[in-house]
Amino acid sequence: MDALNEKAPDSLKADAPGQVPNDGTGVLALDPYLDPFKAALQSRFSKAQKWINDINTHEGGLEKFSRGYERFGFTVAPDHTITYREWAPTPFAPTSLATSTAGTWDSHEMKRDPYGVWEISLPPVNGQPAIPHDSKVKISMVVPNDHARAERIPAWIKRVTQDLNVSPVYDARFWNPPQQYKFKNPRPPKPQSARVYEAHVGISSPDPKVATYKEFTQNTLPRIHKLATTPSSSWPLWNTPTTPPSATRSTPSSPLHHAMAFPMT
């Protein structure tokens, strides 16, 4: 690895090493062909600084902001109270959480705060969570352009299933097993800086097919590891079986829109 990258700071706000300018143009030392885009690099760097400052001011810092999964989506309190939060800014309204048990759908109206976060809390029923484990759930909202009601998979959902005997549509599931999984292996050491590799499992094969997870781990992950990647952001297979590899796309309402990241050791 080149010396410049080895000395690269982990934070955008840290002092740049040596003679590297701290305005977003340090990459020009590695790739002079980017010189015509110097102003654009400075502009993007400046905007990144503004976002970092805003997050530090209003959200308690990047580390806290990155732990949105602890606040959004479904959370279950020790007393089994279920809270669900979804960010859906105006003009989406009204929004509700729909749950299904034994094939019957129930609707629960949500309330919106000034920042576009919709929230609902469901108290326990007879000492147990109001939504049984593995129940189907979905978000229902009124679309502003034609005021039609649309149903979507919650953005922070942890599990989806598909029953082709019924429909090709994926169903979101409330994942709250009685026995929570406990990690068996220690957490990998934190790297000095992050070099993220975005990998698409389904289209990771040179062959005209949907690649499998086993093929990805055997053929692609070793190559990513050799690139000195620290975390890898991997896009799963959830909606690729019905689309050819060249046409695999995702939308905010599809499971593929949400990636999973894991460290490389």
Short mmCIF file of C-alpha atoms in Angstrom, two decimals:
data_model
loop_
_atom_site.label_atom_id
_atom_site.label_comp_id
_atom_site.label_asym_id
_atom_site.label_seq_id
_atom_site.Cartn_x
_atom_site.Cartn_y
_atom_site.Cartn_z
CA MET A 1 0.00 0.00 0.00
CA ASP A 2 1.30 3.49 -0.81
CA ALA A 3 2.65 5.73 1.93
CA LEU A 4 -0.01 8.40 1.46
CA ASN A 5 -2.87 5.99 2.16
CA GLU A 6 -1.02 4.45 5.08
CA LYS A 7 -0.85 7.89 6.71
CA ALA A 8 -4.41 8.85 5.86
CA PRO A 9 -6.34 10.00 8.94
CA ASP A 10 -9.43 8.17 10.08
CA SER A 11 -11.41 11.39 10.39
CA LEU A 12 -12.14 14.04 7.79
CA LYS A 13 -11.57 16.69 10.44
CA ALA A 14 -8.12 15.49 11.47
CA ASP A 15 -4.97 17.28 10.36
CA ALA A 16 -3.68 15.95 7.06
CA PRO A 17 -0.28 14.19 7.12
CA GLY A 18 2.78 15.92 5.72
CA GLN A 19 2.17 18.24 2.78
CA VAL A 20 -1.26 16.82 1.94
CA PRO A 21 -3.83 19.66 1.75
CA ASN A 22 -6.74 19.34 4.13
CA ASP A 23 -9.40 20.55 1.71
CA GLY A 24 -10.35 17.36 -0.10
CA THR A 25 -7.73 17.63 -2.84
CA GLY A 26 -5.15 15.29 -1.34
CA VAL A 27 -6.19 12.64 -3.84
CA LEU A 28 -4.56 14.69 -6.60
CA ALA A 29 -1.18 13.47 -5.37
CA LEU A 30 -2.32 9.95 -6.24
CA ASP A 31 -4.22 10.76 -9.43
CA PRO A 32 -3.19 14.00 -11.19
CA TYR A 33 -5.83 13.38 -13.86
CA LEU A 34 -8.39 14.58 -11.31
CA ASP A 35 -6.89 18.08 -11.29
CA PRO A 36 -9.66 19.54 -13.54
CA PHE A 37 -12.11 18.53 -10.82
CA LYS A 38 -10.25 20.25 -7.99
CA ALA A 39 -13.06 22.73 -7.33
CA ALA A 40 -15.63 19.94 -7.21
CA LEU A 41 -13.51 17.97 -4.73
CA GLN A 42 -13.20 21.04 -2.51
CA SER A 43 -16.96 21.64 -2.71
CA ARG A 44 -17.79 18.05 -1.76
CA PHE A 45 -15.27 18.10 1.07
CA SER A 46 -16.79 21.33 2.38
CA LYS A 47 -20.29 19.83 2.29
CA ALA A 48 -19.02 16.75 4.12
CA GLN A 49 -17.56 19.01 6.81
CA LYS A 50 -20.91 20.77 7.18
CA TRP A 51 -22.75 17.46 7.59
CA ILE A 52 -20.21 16.31 10.17
CA ASN A 53 -20.63 19.56 12.10
CA ASP A 54 -24.43 19.28 11.94
CA ILE A 55 -24.35 15.66 13.13
CA ASN A 56 -21.98 16.56 15.96
CA THR A 57 -24.25 19.44 16.98
CA HIS A 58 -27.67 17.80 16.71
CA GLU A 59 -27.06 14.05 16.93
CA GLY A 60 -24.24 13.71 19.45
CA GLY A 61 -21.51 12.77 16.97
CA LEU A 62 -20.93 10.32 14.15
CA GLU A 63 -20.55 7.30 16.43
CA LYS A 64 -23.92 7.87 18.07
CA PHE A 65 -25.52 8.75 14.73
CA SER A 66 -24.27 5.48 13.23
CA ARG A 67 -26.18 3.50 15.86
CA GLY A 68 -29.56 4.40 14.42
CA TYR A 69 -30.52 0.73 14.47
CA GLU A 70 -30.79 1.04 18.26
CA ARG A 71 -33.50 3.68 17.90
CA PHE A 72 -35.22 3.09 14.56
CA GLY A 73 -37.15 0.06 13.46
CA PHE A 74 -38.50 -2.29 16.11
CA THR A 75 -37.11 -2.14 19.63
CA VAL A 76 -38.38 -4.23 22.53
CA ALA A 77 -38.04 -2.96 26.10
CA PRO A 78 -37.39 -5.28 29.06
CA ASP A 79 -41.10 -5.09 29.94
CA HIS A 80 -41.92 -6.28 26.35
CA THR A 81 -43.17 -2.88 25.18
CA ILE A 82 -42.62 -2.68 21.42
CA THR A 83 -41.63 0.68 19.92
CA TYR A 84 -41.43 1.23 16.19
CA ARG A 85 -39.90 4.30 14.53
CA GLU A 86 -39.64 5.13 10.84
CA TRP A 87 -38.28 8.27 9.19
CA ALA A 88 -40.74 9.36 6.51
CA PRO A 89 -40.56 13.14 6.03
CA THR A 90 -43.44 15.25 4.83
CA PRO A 91 -45.61 15.16 2.90
CA PHE A 92 -46.22 11.49 3.75
CA ALA A 93 -49.31 11.35 5.97
CA PRO A 94 -50.96 9.66 7.65
CA THR A 95 -48.78 6.63 8.36
CA SER A 96 -49.66 3.45 10.21
CA LEU A 97 -48.05 0.17 11.23
CA ALA A 98 -49.95 -2.91 10.10
CA THR A 99 -49.44 -6.27 11.80
CA SER A 100 -50.79 -9.69 10.88
CA THR A 101 -51.49 -12.61 13.18
CA ALA A 102 -53.38 -15.69 12.02
CA GLY A 103 -54.00 -14.04 8.65
CA THR A 104 -55.80 -11.00 10.06
CA TRP A 105 -54.31 -7.52 9.61
CA ASP A 106 -54.55 -4.89 12.35
CA SER A 107 -53.69 -1.23 11.82
CA HIS A 108 -51.99 0.98 14.43
CA GLU A 109 -51.85 4.72 13.75
CA MET A 110 -48.45 6.35 14.22
CA LYS A 111 -47.57 9.88 15.34
CA ARG A 112 -45.05 12.13 13.60
CA ASP A 113 -42.54 14.40 15.32
CA PRO A 114 -41.27 17.73 13.86
CA TYR A 115 -38.35 15.94 12.16
CA GLY A 116 -40.41 13.47 10.13
CA VAL A 117 -39.97 10.50 12.47
CA TRP A 118 -43.12 8.40 12.83
CA GLU A 119 -43.45 6.47 16.07
CA ILE A 120 -45.75 4.08 17.88
CA SER A 121 -45.46 2.11 21.12
CA LEU A 122 -47.44 -1.05 21.76
CA PRO A 123 -47.71 -2.09 25.42
CA PRO A 124 -47.40 -5.78 26.30
CA VAL A 125 -50.47 -8.00 26.33
CA ASN A 126 -50.68 -10.40 29.26
CA GLY A 127 -47.00 -9.82 29.93
CA GLN A 128 -45.96 -10.73 26.37
CA PRO A 129 -45.09 -8.58 23.32
CA ALA A 130 -48.20 -7.35 21.50
CA ILE A 131 -46.73 -8.60 18.20
CA PRO A 132 -45.84 -12.31 18.27
CA HIS A 133 -42.44 -13.37 17.00
CA ASP A 134 -42.22 -13.80 13.20
CA SER A 135 -45.52 -11.99 12.55
CA LYS A 136 -45.94 -10.18 9.25
CA VAL A 137 -45.64 -6.39 9.43
CA LYS A 138 -45.79 -3.53 6.93
CA ILE A 139 -45.94 0.25 6.75
CA SER A 140 -49.01 1.89 5.25
CA MET A 141 -48.81 5.52 4.15
CA VAL A 142 -50.63 8.02 1.95
CA VAL A 143 -48.55 9.05 -1.07
CA PRO A 144 -48.67 12.84 -1.60
CA ASN A 145 -48.93 13.02 -5.40
CA ASP A 146 -52.19 11.11 -5.83
CA HIS A 147 -53.17 10.62 -2.17
CA ALA A 148 -53.27 6.87 -2.69
CA ARG A 149 -52.38 4.56 0.16
CA ALA A 150 -49.18 2.57 -0.37
CA GLU A 151 -47.79 -0.32 1.63
CA ARG A 152 -44.06 -0.80 2.10
CA ILE A 153 -41.57 -3.04 3.84
CA PRO A 154 -40.21 -1.19 6.91
CA ALA A 155 -36.77 0.23 6.16
CA TRP A 156 -35.17 -1.22 9.30
CA ILE A 157 -36.67 -4.69 9.09
CA LYS A 158 -34.35 -7.58 10.00
CA ARG A 159 -36.11 -10.44 8.22
CA VAL A 160 -38.23 -10.90 5.09
CA THR A 161 -39.79 -14.01 3.57
CA GLN A 162 -41.31 -14.92 0.22
CA ASP A 163 -44.01 -17.48 -0.54
CA LEU A 164 -44.20 -17.95 -4.31
CA ASN A 165 -47.31 -20.08 -3.85
CA VAL A 166 -49.08 -16.92 -2.76
CA SER A 167 -47.26 -13.98 -4.34
CA PRO A 168 -43.78 -12.88 -5.49
CA VAL A 169 -44.03 -9.98 -3.02
CA TYR A 170 -41.76 -10.17 0.02
CA ASP A 171 -43.24 -10.04 3.52
CA ALA A 172 -41.53 -8.26 6.40
CA ARG A 173 -41.34 -10.21 9.65
CA PHE A 174 -41.12 -9.02 13.24
CA TRP A 175 -38.02 -10.80 14.52
CA ASN A 176 -38.07 -11.22 18.28
CA PRO A 177 -37.25 -14.84 19.21
CA PRO A 178 -37.55 -15.83 22.88
CA GLN A 179 -33.88 -16.85 22.89
CA GLN A 180 -31.73 -14.12 21.35
CA TYR A 181 -28.62 -15.18 19.44
CA LYS A 182 -25.33 -14.62 21.23
CA PHE A 183 -22.12 -14.15 19.26
CA LYS A 184 -19.67 -17.00 19.74
CA ASN A 185 -16.52 -15.35 18.38
CA PRO A 186 -14.71 -12.21 19.60
CA ARG A 187 -15.13 -8.94 17.75
CA PRO A 188 -12.30 -8.25 15.24
CA PRO A 189 -9.90 -5.46 16.23
CA LYS A 190 -10.85 -1.96 15.13
CA PRO A 191 -8.77 -0.82 12.12
CA GLN A 192 -6.95 2.50 12.13
CA SER A 193 -8.96 3.61 9.11
CA ALA A 194 -11.81 2.21 7.05
CA ARG A 195 -11.48 1.10 3.43
CA VAL A 196 -14.94 -0.06 2.46
CA TYR A 197 -15.57 -2.48 -0.40
CA GLU A 198 -19.15 -2.64 -1.69
CA ALA A 199 -19.95 -6.12 -2.95
CA HIS A 200 -23.12 -7.39 -4.64
CA VAL A 201 -23.47 -11.08 -3.86
CA GLY A 202 -25.96 -11.94 -6.59
CA ILE A 203 -23.92 -10.40 -9.41
CA SER A 204 -20.46 -11.31 -8.11
CA SER A 205 -20.04 -14.13 -10.63
CA PRO A 206 -18.69 -13.62 -14.17
CA ASP A 207 -21.21 -16.23 -15.33
CA PRO A 208 -24.72 -15.18 -16.46
CA LYS A 209 -26.45 -16.35 -13.29
CA VAL A 210 -27.30 -15.30 -9.75
CA ALA A 211 -24.27 -16.13 -7.61
CA THR A 212 -24.73 -17.96 -4.32
CA TYR A 213 -23.42 -17.01 -0.90
CA LYS A 214 -21.08 -20.01 -0.99
CA GLU A 215 -19.62 -18.88 -4.32
CA PHE A 216 -19.23 -15.38 -2.94
CA THR A 217 -17.33 -16.54 0.15
CA GLN A 218 -15.12 -18.91 -1.85
CA ASN A 219 -14.34 -16.76 -4.89
CA THR A 220 -14.93 -13.10 -4.07
CA LEU A 221 -14.18 -12.53 -0.38
CA PRO A 222 -10.52 -13.69 -0.69
CA ARG A 223 -9.97 -11.13 -3.46
CA ILE A 224 -11.56 -8.39 -1.36
CA HIS A 225 -9.34 -9.34 1.57
CA LYS A 226 -6.20 -9.07 -0.55
CA LEU A 227 -7.14 -5.47 -1.38
CA ALA A 228 -6.53 -4.56 2.29
CA THR A 229 -10.24 -3.87 2.76
CA THR A 230 -11.28 -3.45 6.39
CA PRO A 231 -15.11 -3.55 6.30
CA SER A 232 -17.11 -4.94 3.40
CA SER A 233 -20.61 -3.71 2.61
CA SER A 234 -22.41 -6.66 1.06
CA TRP A 235 -25.75 -6.46 -0.70
CA PRO A 236 -27.75 -9.65 -0.15
CA LEU A 237 -29.68 -11.88 -2.50
CA TRP A 238 -33.20 -11.21 -1.32
CA ASN A 239 -34.73 -9.88 -4.52
CA THR A 240 -32.36 -11.31 -7.13
CA PRO A 241 -34.00 -14.71 -7.77
CA THR A 242 -36.73 -13.11 -9.91
CA THR A 243 -34.43 -10.83 -11.91
CA PRO A 244 -31.45 -11.56 -14.17
CA PRO A 245 -28.03 -10.46 -12.84
CA SER A 246 -27.78 -7.65 -15.39
CA ALA A 247 -31.12 -6.23 -14.28
CA THR A 248 -30.74 -6.50 -10.52
CA ARG A 249 -31.89 -3.24 -8.99
CA SER A 250 -33.35 -2.12 -5.70
CA THR A 251 -35.83 0.47 -4.52
CA PRO A 252 -36.34 1.99 -1.07
CA SER A 253 -39.24 -0.42 -0.59
CA SER A 254 -37.36 -3.57 -1.53
CA PRO A 255 -35.24 -5.66 0.85
CA LEU A 256 -32.19 -5.33 -1.39
CA HIS A 257 -32.12 -1.60 -0.66
CA HIS A 258 -30.64 -2.37 2.76
CA ALA A 259 -27.06 -3.55 2.97
CA MET A 260 -25.22 -5.49 5.62
CA ALA A 261 -21.68 -4.59 6.61
CA PHE A 262 -19.14 -6.80 8.31
CA PRO A 263 -15.44 -6.45 9.18
CA MET A 264 -12.69 -8.17 7.22
CA THR A 265 -10.14 -10.02 9.34
#
